[in-house]
Short mmCIF file of C-alpha atoms and ligand atoms in Angstrom, two decimals:
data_model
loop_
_atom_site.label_atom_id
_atom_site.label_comp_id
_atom_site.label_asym_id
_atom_site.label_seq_id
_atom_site.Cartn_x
_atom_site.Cartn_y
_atom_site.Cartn_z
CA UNK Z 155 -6.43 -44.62 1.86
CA UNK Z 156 -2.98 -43.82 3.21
CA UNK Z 157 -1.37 -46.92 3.23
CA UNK Z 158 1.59 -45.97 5.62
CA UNK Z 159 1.45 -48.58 8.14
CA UNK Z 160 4.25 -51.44 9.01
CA UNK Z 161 2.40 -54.93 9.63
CA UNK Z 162 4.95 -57.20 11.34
CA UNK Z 163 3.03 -61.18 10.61
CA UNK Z 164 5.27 -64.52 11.46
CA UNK Z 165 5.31 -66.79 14.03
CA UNK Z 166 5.82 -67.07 17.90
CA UNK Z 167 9.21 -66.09 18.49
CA UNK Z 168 10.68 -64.67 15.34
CA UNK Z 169 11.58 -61.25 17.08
CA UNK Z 170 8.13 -59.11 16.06
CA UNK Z 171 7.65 -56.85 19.23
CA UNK Z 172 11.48 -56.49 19.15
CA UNK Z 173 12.21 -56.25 15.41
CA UNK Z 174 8.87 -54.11 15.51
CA UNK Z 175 9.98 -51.41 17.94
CA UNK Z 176 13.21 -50.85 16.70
CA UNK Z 177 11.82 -50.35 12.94
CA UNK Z 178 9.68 -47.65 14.68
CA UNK Z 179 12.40 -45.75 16.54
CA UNK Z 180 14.24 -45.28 13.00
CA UNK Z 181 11.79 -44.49 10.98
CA UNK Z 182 10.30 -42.27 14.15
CA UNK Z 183 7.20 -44.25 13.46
CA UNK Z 184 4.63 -45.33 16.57
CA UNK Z 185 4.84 -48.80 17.63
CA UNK Z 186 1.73 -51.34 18.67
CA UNK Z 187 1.67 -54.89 19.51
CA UNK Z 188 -1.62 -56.12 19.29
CA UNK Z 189 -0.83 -58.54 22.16
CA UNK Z 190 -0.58 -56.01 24.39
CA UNK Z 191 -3.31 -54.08 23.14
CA UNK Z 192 -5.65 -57.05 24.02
CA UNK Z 193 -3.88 -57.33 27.15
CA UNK Z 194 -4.39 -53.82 28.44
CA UNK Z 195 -8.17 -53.79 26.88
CA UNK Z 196 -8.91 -57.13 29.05
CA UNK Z 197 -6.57 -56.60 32.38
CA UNK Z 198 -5.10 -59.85 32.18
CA UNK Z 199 -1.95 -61.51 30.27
CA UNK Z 200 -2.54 -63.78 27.24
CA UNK Z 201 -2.06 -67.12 29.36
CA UNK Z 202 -4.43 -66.00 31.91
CA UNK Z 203 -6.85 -65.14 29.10
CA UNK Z 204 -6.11 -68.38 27.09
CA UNK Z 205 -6.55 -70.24 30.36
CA UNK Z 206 -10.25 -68.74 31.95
CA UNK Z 207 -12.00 -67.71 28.53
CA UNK Z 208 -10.26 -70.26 25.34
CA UNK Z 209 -8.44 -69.69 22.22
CA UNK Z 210 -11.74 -68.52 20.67
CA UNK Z 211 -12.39 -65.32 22.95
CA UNK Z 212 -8.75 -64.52 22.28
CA UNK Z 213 -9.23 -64.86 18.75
CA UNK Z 214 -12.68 -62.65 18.58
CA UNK Z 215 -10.77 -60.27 21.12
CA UNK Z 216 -7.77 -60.15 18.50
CA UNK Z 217 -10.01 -58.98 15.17
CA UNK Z 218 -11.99 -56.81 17.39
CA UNK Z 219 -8.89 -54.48 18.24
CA UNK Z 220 -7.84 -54.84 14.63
CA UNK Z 221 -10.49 -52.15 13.67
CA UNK Z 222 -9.08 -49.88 16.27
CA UNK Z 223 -5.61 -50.68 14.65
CA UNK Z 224 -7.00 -49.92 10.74
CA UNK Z 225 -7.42 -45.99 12.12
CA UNK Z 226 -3.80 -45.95 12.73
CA UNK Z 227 -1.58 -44.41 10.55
CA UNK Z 228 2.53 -44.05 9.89
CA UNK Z 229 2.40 -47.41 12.91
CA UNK Z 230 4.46 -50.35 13.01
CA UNK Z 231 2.15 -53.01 14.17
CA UNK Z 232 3.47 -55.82 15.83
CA UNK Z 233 0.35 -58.82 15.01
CA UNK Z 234 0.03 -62.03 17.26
CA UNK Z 235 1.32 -65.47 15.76
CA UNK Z 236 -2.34 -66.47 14.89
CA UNK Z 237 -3.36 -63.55 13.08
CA UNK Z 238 -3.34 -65.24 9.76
CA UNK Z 239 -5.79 -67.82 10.69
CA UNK Z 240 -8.68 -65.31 9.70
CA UNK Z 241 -8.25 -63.77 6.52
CA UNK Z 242 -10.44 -60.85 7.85
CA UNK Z 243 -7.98 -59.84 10.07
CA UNK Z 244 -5.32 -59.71 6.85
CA UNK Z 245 -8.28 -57.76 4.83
CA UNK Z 246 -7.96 -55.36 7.29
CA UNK Z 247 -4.36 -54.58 8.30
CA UNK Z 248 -3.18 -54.74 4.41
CA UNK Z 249 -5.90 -51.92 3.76
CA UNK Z 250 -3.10 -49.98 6.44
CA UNK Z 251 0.05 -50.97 4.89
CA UNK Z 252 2.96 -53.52 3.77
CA UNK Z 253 2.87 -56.40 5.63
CA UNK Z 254 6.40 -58.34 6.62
CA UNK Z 255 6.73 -61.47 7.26
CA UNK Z 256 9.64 -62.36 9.68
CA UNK Z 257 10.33 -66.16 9.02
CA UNK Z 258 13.12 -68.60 11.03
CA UNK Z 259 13.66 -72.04 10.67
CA UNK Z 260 11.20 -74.04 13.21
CA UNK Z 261 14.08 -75.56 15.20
CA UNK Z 262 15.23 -72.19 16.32
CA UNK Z 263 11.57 -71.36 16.55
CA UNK Z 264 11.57 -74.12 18.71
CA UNK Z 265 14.56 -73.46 21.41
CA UNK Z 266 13.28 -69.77 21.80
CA UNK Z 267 9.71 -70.50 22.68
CA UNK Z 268 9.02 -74.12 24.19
CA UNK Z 269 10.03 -73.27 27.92
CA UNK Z 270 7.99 -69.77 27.52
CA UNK Z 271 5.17 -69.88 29.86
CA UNK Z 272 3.51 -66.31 28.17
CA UNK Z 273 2.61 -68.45 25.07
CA UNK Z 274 -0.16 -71.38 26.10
CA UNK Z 275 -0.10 -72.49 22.68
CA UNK Z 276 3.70 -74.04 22.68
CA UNK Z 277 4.65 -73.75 26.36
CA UNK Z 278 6.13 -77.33 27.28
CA UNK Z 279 5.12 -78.66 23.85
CA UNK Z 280 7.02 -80.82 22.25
CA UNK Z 281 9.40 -79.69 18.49
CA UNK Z 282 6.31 -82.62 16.65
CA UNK Z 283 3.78 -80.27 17.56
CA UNK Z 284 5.42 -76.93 17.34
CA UNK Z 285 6.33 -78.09 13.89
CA UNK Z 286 2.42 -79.16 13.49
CA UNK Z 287 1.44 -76.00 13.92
CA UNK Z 288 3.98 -74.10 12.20
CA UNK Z 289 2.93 -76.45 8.76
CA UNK Z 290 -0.76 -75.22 9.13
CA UNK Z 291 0.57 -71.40 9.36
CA UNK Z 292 3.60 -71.42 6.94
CA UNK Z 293 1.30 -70.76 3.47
CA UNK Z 294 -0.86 -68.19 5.01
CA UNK Z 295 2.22 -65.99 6.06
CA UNK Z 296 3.81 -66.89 2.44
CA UNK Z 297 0.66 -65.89 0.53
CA UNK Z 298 -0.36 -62.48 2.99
CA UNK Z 299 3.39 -61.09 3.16
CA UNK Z 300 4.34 -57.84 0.68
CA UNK Z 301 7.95 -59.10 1.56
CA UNK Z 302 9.64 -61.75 3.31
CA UNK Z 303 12.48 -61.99 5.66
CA UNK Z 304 14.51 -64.64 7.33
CA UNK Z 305 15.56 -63.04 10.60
CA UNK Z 306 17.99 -66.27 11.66
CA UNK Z 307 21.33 -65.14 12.48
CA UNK Z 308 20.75 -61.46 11.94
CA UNK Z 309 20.78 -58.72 14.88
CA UNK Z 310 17.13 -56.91 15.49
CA UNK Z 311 19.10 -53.83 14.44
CA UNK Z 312 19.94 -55.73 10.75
CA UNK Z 313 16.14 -57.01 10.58
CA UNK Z 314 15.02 -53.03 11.09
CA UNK Z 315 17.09 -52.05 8.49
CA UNK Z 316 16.02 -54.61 5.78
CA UNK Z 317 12.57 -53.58 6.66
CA UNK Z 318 13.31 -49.47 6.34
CA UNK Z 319 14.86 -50.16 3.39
CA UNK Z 320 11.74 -51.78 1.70
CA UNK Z 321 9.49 -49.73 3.19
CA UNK Z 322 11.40 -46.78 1.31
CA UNK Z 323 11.81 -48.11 -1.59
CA UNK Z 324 8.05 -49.95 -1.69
CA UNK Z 325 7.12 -45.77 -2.05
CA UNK Z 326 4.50 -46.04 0.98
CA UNK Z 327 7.37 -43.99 2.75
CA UNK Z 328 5.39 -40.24 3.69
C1 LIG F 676 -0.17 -66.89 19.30
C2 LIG F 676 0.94 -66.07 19.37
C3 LIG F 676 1.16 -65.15 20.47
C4 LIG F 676 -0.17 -64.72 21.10
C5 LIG F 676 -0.94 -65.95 21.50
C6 LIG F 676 -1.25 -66.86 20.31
C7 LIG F 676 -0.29 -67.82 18.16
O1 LIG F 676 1.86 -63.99 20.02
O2 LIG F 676 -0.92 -63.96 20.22
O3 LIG F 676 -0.20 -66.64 22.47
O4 LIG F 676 -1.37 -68.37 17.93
O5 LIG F 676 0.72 -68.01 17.43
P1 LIG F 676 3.43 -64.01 19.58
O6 LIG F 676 3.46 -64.42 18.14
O7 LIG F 676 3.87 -62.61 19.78
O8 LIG F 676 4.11 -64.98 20.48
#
């Protein structure tokens, strides 16, 4: 199978949908975010979904639009902050392509995302259990990543680049 896909993994607020759409533009790739993709498929935004049917719907919704996702080709595929948490979901999207891991340090993690009311999971949480959650995800992203990069400090445009540059070089470039 043609692996030509871009799969963006990392945490809440490391700059995936951004980081994501910009790789696309330059490479003149298609972009999805599998956020919105749930989103759209349900009519309602993540909190409202989180909030009326629990973290498990959202999760069964999530790996169900994944096999939509493993038809796409030449994408770059923005993934939710839990995707790693079932390793079917990473059987899947690394079947499509080379998955990136964006990575930041949790307390800049932490300033972008605690006063965000779109993510239930660490809105108004405190940095103890943003860190929590970020210990339980940190290996999966280490051990599922092709390649690795630490976005803090750098523009989206400098993150894009890093990426298109691996993605050339990694010989998955059509
Ligand atoms: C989640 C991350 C969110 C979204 C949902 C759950 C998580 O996506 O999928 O709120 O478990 O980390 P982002 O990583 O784009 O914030």
């Amino acid at each position: 199978m043609e692996k030509s896909n871009i799969i963006l993994i990392g945490f809440m607020g490391v700059g995936k949908t951004s980081v994501g759409k910009k790789t696309a533009q330059i490479l003149n790739m298609d972009f999805i975010d599998t956020d919105l993709l749930i989103e759209k498929s349900l009519g309602m935004n993540v909190p409202e979904i989180f909030s009326r049917f629990g973290e498990g719907f959202f999760r069964e919704k999530e790996s169900q639009i994944l096999s939509w996702v493993a038809n796409k080709r030449n994408t770059v595929v923005a993934t939710g902050g839990g995707i790693v948490l079932n390793p079917v979901n990473i059987n899947v999207l690394s079947g499509t392509g080379m998955i990136v891991w964006l990575k930041a340090p949790v307390e800049l993690i932490y300033e972008r995302i605690q006063s965000d009311g779109n993510r239930p999971l660490s809105y108004n949480k405190s940095i103890e259990d943003i860190k929590s959650i970020y210990s339980k995800r940190h290996d999966l992203y280490k051990k599922y990543c092709d390649f690795c990069i630490d976005v803090s400090g750098k523009s989206i445009e400098t993150i894009a680049l890093q990426i298109v540059d691996y993605y050339k070089k990694s010989g998955r470039f059509f």
